[in-house]
Coordinates of C-alpha atoms in Angstrom, one line a residue:
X19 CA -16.3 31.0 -22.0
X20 CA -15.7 30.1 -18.8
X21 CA -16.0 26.2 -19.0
X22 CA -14.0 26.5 -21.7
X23 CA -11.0 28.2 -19.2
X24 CA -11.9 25.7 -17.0
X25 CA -11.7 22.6 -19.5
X26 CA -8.2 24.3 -20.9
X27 CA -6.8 24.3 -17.2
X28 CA -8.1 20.8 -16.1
X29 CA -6.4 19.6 -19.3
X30 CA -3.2 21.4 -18.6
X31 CA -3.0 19.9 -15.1
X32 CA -3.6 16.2 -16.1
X33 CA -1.0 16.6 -19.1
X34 CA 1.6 17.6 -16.5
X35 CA 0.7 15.1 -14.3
X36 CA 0.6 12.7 -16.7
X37 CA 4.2 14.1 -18.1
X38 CA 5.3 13.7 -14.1
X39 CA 4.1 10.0 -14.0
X40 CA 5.5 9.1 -17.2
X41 CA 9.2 10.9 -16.4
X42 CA 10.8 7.9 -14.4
X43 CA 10.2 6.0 -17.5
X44 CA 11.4 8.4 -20.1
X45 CA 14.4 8.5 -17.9
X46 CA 15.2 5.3 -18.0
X47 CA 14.4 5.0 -21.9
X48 CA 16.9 8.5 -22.4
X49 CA 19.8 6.5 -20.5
X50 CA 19.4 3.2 -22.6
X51 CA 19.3 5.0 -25.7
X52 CA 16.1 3.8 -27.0
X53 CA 17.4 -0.1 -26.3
X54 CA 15.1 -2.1 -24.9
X55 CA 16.9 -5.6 -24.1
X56 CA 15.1 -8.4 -22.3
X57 CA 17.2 -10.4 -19.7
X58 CA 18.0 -13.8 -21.0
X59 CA 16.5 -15.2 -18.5
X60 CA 13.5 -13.5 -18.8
X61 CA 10.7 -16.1 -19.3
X62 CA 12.3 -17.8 -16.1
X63 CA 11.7 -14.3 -14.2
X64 CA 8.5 -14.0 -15.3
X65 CA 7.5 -17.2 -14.2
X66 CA 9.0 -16.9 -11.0
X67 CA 7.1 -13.3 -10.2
X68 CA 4.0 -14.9 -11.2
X69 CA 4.6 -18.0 -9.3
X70 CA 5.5 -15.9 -6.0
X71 CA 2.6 -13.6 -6.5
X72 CA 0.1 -16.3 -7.1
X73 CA 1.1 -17.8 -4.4
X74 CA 1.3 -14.9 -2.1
X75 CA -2.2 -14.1 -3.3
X76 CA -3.4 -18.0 -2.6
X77 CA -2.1 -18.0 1.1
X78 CA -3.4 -14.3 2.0
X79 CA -7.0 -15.2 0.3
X80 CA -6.9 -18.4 2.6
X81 CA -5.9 -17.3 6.0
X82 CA -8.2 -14.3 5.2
X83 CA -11.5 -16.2 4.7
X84 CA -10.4 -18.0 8.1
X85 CA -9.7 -14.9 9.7
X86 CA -13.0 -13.9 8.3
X87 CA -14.8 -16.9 10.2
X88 CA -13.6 -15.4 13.5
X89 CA -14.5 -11.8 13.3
X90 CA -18.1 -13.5 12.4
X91 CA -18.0 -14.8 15.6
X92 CA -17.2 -12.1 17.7
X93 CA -19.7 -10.1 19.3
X94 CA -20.8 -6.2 17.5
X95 CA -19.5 -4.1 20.2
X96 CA -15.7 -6.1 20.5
X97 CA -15.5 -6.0 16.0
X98 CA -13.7 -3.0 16.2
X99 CA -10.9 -4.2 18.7
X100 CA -10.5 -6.9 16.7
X101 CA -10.9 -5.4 13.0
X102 CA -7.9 -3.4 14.4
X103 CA -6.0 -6.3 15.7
X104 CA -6.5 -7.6 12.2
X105 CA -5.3 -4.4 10.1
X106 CA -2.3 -3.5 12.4
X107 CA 0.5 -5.4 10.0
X108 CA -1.5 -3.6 6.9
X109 CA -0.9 -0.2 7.8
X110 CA 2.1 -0.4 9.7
X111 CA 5.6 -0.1 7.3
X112 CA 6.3 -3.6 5.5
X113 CA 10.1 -3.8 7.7
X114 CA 8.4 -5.0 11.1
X115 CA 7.1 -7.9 9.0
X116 CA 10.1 -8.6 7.6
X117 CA 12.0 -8.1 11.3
X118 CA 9.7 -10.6 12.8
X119 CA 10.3 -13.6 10.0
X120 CA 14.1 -12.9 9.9
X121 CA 14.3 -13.0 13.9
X122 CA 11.5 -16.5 14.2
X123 CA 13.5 -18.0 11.1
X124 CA 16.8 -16.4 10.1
X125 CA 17.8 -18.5 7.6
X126 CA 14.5 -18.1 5.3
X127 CA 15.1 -16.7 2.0
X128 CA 13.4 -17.0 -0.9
X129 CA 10.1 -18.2 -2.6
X130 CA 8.2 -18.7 0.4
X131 CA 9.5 -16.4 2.9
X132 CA 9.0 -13.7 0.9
X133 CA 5.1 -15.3 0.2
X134 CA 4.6 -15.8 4.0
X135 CA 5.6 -12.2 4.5
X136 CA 2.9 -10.7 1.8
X137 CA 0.4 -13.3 3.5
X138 CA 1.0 -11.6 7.3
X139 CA 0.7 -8.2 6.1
X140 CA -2.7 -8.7 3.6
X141 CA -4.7 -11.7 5.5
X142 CA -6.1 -9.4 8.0
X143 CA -7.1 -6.7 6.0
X144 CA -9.0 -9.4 3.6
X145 CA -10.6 -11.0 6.7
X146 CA -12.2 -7.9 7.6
X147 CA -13.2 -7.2 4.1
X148 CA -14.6 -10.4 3.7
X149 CA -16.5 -10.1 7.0
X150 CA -18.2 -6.9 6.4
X151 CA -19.1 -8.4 3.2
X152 CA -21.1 -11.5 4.7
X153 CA -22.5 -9.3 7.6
X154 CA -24.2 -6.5 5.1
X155 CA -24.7 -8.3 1.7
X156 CA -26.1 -11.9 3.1
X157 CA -27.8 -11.4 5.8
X158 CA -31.6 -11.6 5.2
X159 CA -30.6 -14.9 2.9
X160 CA -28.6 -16.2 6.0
X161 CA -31.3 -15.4 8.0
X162 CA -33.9 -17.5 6.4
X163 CA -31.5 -20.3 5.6
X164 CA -30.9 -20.5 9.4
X165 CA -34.9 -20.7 10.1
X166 CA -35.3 -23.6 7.5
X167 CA -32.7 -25.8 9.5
X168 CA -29.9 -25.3 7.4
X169 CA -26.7 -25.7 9.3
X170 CA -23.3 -24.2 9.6
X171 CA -21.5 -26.2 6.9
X172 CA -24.2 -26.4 4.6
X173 CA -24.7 -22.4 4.9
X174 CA -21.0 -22.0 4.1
X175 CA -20.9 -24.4 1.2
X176 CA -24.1 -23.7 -0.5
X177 CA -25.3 -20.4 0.5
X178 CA -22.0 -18.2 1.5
X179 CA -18.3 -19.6 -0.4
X180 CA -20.4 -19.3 -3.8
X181 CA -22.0 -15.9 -3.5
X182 CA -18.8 -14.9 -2.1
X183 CA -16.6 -16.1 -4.9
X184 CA -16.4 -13.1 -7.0
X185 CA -15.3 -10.7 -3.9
X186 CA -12.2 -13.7 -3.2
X187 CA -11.6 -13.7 -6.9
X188 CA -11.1 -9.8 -6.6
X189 CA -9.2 -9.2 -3.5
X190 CA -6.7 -12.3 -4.6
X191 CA -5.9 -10.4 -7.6
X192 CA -5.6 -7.2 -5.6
X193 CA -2.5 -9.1 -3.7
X194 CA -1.6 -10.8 -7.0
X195 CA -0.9 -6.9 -8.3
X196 CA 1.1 -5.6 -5.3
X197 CA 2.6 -9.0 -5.2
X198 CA 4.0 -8.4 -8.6
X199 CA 5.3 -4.9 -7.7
X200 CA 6.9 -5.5 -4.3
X201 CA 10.5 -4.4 -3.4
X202 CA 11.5 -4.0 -0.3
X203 CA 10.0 -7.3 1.1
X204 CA 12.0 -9.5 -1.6
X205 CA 14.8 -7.0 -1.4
X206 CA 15.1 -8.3 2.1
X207 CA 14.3 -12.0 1.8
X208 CA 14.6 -13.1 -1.9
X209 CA 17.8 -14.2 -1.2
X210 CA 19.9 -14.3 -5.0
X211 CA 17.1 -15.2 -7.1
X212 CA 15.0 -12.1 -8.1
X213 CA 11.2 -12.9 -7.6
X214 CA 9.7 -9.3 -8.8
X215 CA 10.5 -6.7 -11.7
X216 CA 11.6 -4.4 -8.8
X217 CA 14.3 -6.6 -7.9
X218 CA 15.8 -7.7 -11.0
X219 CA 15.0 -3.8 -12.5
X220 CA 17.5 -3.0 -9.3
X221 CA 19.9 -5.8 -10.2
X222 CA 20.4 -4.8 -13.5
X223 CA 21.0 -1.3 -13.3
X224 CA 22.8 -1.7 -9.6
X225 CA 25.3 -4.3 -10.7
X226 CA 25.1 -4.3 -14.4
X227 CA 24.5 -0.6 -15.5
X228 CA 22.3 -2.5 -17.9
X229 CA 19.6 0.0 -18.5
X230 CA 18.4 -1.0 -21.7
X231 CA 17.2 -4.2 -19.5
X232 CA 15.6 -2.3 -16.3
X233 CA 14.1 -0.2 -19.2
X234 CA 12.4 -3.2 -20.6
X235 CA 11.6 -4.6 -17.7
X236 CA 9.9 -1.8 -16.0
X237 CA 7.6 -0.9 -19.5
X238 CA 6.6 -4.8 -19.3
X239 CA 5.3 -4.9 -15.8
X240 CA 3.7 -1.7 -16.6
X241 CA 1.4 -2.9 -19.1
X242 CA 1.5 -5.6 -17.5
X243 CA 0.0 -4.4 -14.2
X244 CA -2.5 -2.1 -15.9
X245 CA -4.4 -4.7 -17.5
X246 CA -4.8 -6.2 -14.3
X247 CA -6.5 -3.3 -13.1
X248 CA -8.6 -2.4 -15.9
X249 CA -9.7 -6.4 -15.4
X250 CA -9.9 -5.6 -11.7
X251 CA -12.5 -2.3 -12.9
X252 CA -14.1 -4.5 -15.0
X253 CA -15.3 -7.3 -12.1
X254 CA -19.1 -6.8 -10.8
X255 CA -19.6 -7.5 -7.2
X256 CA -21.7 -11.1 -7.1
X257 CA -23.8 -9.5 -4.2
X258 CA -25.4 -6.0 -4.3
X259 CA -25.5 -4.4 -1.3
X260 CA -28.9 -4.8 1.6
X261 CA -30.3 -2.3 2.9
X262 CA -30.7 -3.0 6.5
X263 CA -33.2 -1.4 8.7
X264 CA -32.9 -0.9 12.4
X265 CA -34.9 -3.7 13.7
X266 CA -33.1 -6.1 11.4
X267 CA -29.6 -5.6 11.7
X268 CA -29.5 -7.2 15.4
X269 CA -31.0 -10.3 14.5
X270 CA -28.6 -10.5 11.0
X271 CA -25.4 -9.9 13.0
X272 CA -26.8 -12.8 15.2
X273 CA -27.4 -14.9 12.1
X274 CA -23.5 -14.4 11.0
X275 CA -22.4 -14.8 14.5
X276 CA -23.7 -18.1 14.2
X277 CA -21.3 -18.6 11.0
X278 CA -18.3 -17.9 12.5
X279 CA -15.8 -20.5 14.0
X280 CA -13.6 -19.4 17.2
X281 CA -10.6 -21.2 15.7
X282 CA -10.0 -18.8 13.0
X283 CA -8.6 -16.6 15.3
X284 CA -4.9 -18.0 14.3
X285 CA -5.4 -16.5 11.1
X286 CA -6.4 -13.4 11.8
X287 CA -4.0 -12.5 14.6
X288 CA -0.6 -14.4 13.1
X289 CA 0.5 -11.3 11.2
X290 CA 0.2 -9.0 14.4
X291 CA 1.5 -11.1 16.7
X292 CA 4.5 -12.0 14.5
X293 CA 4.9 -7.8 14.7
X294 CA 4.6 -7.4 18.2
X295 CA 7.4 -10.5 19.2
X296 CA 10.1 -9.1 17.2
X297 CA 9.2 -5.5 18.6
X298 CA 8.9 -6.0 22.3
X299 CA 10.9 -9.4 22.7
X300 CA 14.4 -8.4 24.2
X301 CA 14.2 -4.5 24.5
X302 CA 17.6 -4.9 26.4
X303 CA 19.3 -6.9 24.1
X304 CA 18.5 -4.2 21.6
X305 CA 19.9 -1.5 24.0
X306 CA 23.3 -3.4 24.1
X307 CA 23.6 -4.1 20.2
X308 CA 22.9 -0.3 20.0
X309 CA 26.2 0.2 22.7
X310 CA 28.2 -2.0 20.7
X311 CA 27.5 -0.5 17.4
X312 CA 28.5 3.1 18.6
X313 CA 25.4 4.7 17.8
X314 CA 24.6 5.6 21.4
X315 CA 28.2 6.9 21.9
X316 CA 28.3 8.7 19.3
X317 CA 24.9 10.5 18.5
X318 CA 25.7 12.1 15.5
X319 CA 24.3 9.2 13.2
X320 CA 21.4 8.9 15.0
X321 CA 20.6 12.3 15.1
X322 CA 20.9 12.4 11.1
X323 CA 18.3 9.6 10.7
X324 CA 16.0 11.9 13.0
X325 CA 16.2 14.8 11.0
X326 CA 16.0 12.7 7.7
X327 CA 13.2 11.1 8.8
X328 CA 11.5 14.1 9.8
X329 CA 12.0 15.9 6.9
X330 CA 11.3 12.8 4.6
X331 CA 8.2 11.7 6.0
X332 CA 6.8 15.7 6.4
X333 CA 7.7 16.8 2.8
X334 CA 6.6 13.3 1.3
X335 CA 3.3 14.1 2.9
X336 CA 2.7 16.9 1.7
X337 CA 4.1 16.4 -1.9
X338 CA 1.2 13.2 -2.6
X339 CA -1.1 15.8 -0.4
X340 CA -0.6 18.3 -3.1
X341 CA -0.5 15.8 -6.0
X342 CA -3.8 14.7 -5.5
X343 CA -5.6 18.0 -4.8
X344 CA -4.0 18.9 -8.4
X345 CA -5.5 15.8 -9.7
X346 CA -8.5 16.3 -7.8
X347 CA -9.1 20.2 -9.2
X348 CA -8.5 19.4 -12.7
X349 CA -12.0 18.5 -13.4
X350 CA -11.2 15.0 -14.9
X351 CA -13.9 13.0 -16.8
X352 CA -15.3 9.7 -17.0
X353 CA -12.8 8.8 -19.2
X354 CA -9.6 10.8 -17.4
X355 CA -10.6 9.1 -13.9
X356 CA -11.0 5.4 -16.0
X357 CA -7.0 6.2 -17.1
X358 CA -6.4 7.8 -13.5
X359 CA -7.9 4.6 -11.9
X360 CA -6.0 1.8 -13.9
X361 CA -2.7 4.0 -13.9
X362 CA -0.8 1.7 -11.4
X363 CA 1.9 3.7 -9.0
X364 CA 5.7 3.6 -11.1
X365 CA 8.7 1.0 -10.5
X366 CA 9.9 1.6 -7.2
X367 CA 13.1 0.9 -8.8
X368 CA 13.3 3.5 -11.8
X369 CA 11.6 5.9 -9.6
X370 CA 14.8 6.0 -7.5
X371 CA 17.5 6.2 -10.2
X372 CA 14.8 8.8 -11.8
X373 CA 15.1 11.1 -8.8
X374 CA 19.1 10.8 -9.2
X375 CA 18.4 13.4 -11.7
X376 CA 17.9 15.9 -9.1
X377 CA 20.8 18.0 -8.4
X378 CA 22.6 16.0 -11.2
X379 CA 26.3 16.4 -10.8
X380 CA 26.0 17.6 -7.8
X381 CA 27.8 16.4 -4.4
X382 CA 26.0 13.8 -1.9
X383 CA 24.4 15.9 0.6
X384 CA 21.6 15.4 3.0
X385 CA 19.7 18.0 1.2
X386 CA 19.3 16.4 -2.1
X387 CA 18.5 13.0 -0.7
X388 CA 15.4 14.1 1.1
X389 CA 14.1 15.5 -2.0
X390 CA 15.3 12.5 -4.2
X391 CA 13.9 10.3 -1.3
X392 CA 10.4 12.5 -0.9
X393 CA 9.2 13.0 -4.8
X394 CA 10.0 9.4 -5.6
X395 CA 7.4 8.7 -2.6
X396 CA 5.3 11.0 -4.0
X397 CA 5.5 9.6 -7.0
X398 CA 4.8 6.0 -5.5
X399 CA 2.0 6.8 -3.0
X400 CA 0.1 8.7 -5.3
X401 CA -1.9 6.2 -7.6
X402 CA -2.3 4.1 -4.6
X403 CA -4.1 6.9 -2.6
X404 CA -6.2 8.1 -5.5
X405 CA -7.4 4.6 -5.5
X406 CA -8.4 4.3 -2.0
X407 CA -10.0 6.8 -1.6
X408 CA -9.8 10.2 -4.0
X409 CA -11.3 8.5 -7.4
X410 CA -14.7 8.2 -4.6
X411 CA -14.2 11.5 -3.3
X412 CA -14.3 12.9 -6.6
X413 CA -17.0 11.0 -7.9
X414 CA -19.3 12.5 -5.0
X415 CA -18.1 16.5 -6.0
X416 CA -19.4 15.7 -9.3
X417 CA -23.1 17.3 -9.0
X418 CA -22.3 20.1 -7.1
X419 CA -19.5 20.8 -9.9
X420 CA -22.1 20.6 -12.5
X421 CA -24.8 22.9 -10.5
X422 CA -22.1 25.4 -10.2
X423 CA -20.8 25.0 -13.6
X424 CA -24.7 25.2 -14.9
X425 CA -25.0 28.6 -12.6
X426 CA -22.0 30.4 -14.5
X427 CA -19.7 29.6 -12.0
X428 CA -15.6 29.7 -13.0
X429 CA -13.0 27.1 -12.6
X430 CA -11.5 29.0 -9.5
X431 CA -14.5 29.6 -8.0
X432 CA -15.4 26.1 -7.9
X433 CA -12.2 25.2 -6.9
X434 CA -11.8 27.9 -3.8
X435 CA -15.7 27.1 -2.8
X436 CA -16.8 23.8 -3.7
X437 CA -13.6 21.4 -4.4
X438 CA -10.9 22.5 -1.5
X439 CA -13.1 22.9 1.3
X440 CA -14.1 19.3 0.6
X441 CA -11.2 18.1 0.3
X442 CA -8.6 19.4 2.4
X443 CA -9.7 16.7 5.1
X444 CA -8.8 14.0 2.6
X445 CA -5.5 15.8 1.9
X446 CA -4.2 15.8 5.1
X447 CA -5.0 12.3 5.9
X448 CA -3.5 11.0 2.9
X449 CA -0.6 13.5 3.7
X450 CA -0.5 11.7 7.5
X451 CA -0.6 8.0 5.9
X452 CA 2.5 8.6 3.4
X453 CA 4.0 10.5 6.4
X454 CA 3.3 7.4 8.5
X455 CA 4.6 5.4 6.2
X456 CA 7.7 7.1 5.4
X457 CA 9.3 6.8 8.9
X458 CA 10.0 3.4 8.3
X459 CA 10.0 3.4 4.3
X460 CA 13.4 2.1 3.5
X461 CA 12.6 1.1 -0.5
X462 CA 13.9 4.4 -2.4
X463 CA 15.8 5.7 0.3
X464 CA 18.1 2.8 0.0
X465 CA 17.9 3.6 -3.9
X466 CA 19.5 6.8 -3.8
X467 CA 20.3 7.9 -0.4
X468 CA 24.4 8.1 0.2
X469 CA 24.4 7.0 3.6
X470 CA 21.7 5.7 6.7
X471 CA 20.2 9.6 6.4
X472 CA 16.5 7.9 8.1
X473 CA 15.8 5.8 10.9
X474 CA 14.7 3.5 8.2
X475 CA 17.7 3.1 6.4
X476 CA 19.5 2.1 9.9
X477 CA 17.1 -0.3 10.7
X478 CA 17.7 -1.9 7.5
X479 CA 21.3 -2.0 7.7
X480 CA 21.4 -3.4 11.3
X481 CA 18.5 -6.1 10.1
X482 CA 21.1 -7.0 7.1
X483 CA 24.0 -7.1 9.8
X484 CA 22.0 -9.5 11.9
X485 CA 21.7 -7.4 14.9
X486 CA 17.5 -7.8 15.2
X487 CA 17.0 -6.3 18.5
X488 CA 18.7 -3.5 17.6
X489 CA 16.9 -2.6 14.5
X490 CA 13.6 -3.8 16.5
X491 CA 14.2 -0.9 19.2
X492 CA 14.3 1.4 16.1
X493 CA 11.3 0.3 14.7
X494 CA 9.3 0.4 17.5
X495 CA 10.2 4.3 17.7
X496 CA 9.3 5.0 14.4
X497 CA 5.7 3.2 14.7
X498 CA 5.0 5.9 17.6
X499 CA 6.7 9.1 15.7
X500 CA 5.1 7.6 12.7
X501 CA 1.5 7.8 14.8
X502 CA 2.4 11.1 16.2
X503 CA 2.9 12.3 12.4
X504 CA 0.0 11.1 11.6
X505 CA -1.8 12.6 14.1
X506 CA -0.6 16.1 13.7
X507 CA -1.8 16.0 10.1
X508 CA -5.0 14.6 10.7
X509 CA -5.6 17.4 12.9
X510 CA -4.3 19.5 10.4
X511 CA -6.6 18.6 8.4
X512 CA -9.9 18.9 11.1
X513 CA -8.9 22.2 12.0
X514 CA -8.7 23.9 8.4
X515 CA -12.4 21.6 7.9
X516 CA -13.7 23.5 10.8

């Protein structure tokens, strides 16, 4: 009787989740009356967001595996420095990236700029992958090739590139997928053309009122994007993973060492370095473009960015926070957690008209945008999350679920006992990253917000202005109220574990 409750209440909660997810794109199917119209130039789109994601893919696999060289090289106790050198333009908000190309080359639009940007924000993160890849799954075979005589290149070319294939394969068609689905990188530095879904899905309901296209557009790269990830779930790993004993891991990470080549340091520092120059490079000139724009005269707008961002990145937080734990304590299956896997996060675009159903009718105020601007986040970060990190969290709860469902235990019971004390921890961080994120989030914000209401929305308009120093200065205070954010959930989250 009671796993029966239980079964009827985990059902309930991934039907209404699943009924949440979906809304954005029954919104969009209600206001195009069941038309769906393809673009006429729609085969010319396609191959233009394939083009730019295969190539943004291509370059960020690339300057990965040489970023990967490097952090071979480097001794064990200095990896961690540099792993975070390497994952600093990964975590930090997408608009420094796109600061630093439009202040080194401000008249880069297009194709490649907007490939070059995915490439500085991914590379470093694949580098490290890659790396911790060679260290723990090749080692003993490294080793031994070393003692026979086998030298660097033949190591690489015979003994590392081809066991590593399936692992580059994978992580180029992770970029190929968020590639696919950016928005506020192209919106930014496509130019006219529209190389994404997301952009021409904004175009034509932004200047067209076309919905029966953005309709069509957005169920296409749906699908579209989902079988890429079931694919993606479907790759094996080429390697499986060695167990390394104390006395050997020493003399592997010596072995690996001997891999790595100093010159791949380029690679692996370009997209942090490009961060840091358009952050730090003239602070003053910054201080002056702020003077002349009025801001610092008159406060009031930046003091309404504060409070947005505060209230946007806070309730954002805690809204993906409290979507997952539902997830989470539904009890989903094998087959539920396949779907909840593969389920990729909703068009950034449609996802901000969608939340313009919020207070329909009802007058611009800052009220209504922070909740417009905070559930479409929600919405967004979700998936993504659950993927990183939740669908493994889950997985691990599963025995102790069935012990306690085998000892007559009830739904709540397991939930209040087994599930929440578990995960809480994982809530809050994720909570801190979308809150992190969020200060400098501009993508639905300049969706549905009715004026600069977050310090990410004024950045954006004094980077479209031209006025880079200025919009630099901002950004550099969001990345340390961003951290602080971050921070204060994170220890959130370690106080209520303890």
């Amino acid at each position: 009787m009671k796993n029966n409750r239980a079964n009827l209440y985990g059902r309930s909660v991934l039907w209404g989740l699943a009924i949440l997810f979906l809304l954005p794109y029954v919104f969009s199917l209600v206001l195009s009356k069941g038309r769906l119209v393809l673009p006429s130039d729609f085969l010319n789109l396609v191959w233009r967001s394939w083009l730019q994601a295969t190539l943004s893919g291509a370059l960020a696999t690339a300057f990965g595996l040489l970023g990967a060289g490097f952090l071979l090289r480097v001794s064990h106790l200095r990896t961690s420095l540099w792993e975070g050198v390497a994952l600093f333009p990964a975590v930090i908000p997408s608009g420094v990236i796109v600061l630093g190309l439009m202040d080194l080359v401000p008249e880069w639009r297009g194709l490649w700029a907007i490939a070059a940007a995915h490439t500085l924000i991914s590379s470093g993160f694949i580098a490290v992958v890659l790396a911790r890849l060679v260290r723990e799954r090749m080692g003993a075979s490294l080793e031994l090739a070393w003692v026979e005589g086998a030298n660097r290149l033949l190591m690489w070319r015979r003994g590392v590139l081809p066991r590593l294939f399936p692992e580059l394969f994978r992580v180029w068609l992770t970029i190929v997928v968020s590639s696919l689905g950016s928005f506020s990188v192209p919106l930014l530095l496509g130019g006219s053309q529209a190389y994404t879904f997301e952009i021409a899905i904004h175009h034509a309901i932004r200047l067209q009122g076309a919905w029966g296209i953005a309709a069509s557009l957005s169920l296409f790269q749906l699908f579209l994007l989902v079988a890429f990830l079931f694919l993606f779930q479907n790759l094996r790993s080429g390697q499986t993973p060695t167990t390394i004993r104390s006395g050997e891991s020493a003399s592997r990470a010596g072995v690996a060492r001997i891999l790595g080549f100093s010159w791949g340091a380029p690679f692996l520092i370009l997209g942090t370095a490009v961060s840091l120059f358009s952050l730090v490079r003239d602070p003053f000139l910054g201080w002056r473009q702020l003077q002349s724009t009025g801001l610092l005269e008159h406060r009031d707008v930046l003091l309404v960015a504060l409070q947005g961002s505060v209230a946007t990145a806070a309730l954002s937080g805690c809204l993906t926070a409290l979507l997952l734990l539902l997830a989470a304590t539904s009890f989903p299956g094998p087959r539920s957690r396949r779907w909840m896997n593969a389920y990729v996060a909703p068009s950034v675009a449609i996802t901000g008209f969608a939340t313009l159903a919020l207070g329909w009718g009802a007058p611009p105020s800052f009220n209504w945008d922070v909740a417009r601007i905070s559930l479409g986040a929600a919405l967004l970060f979700a998936p993504v999350i659950w993927r990183l990190r939740w669908a493994e969290e889950v997985s691990r709860l599963e025995g102790a679920v069935a012990v306690a469902q085998t000892l007559g235990a009830g739904s709540s019971l397991i939930i209040s006992r087994i599930l929440l004390p578990r995960l809480f921890p994982a809530a809050f961080w994720s909570g801190g990253l979308v809150a992190f994120w969020m200060w400098g989030d501009y993508a639905i914000g300049s969706i549905v917000a009715s004026r600069n209401m977050t310090l990410g929305l004024l950045a954006k308009s004094l980077m479209e202005s031209y006025r880079l120093e200025a919009a630099a200065l901002l950004l550099l205070a969001v990345l340390v109220l961003g951290a602080v954010t971050y921070r204060l959930f994170t220890w959130g989250g370690s106080s209520v574990h303890r």
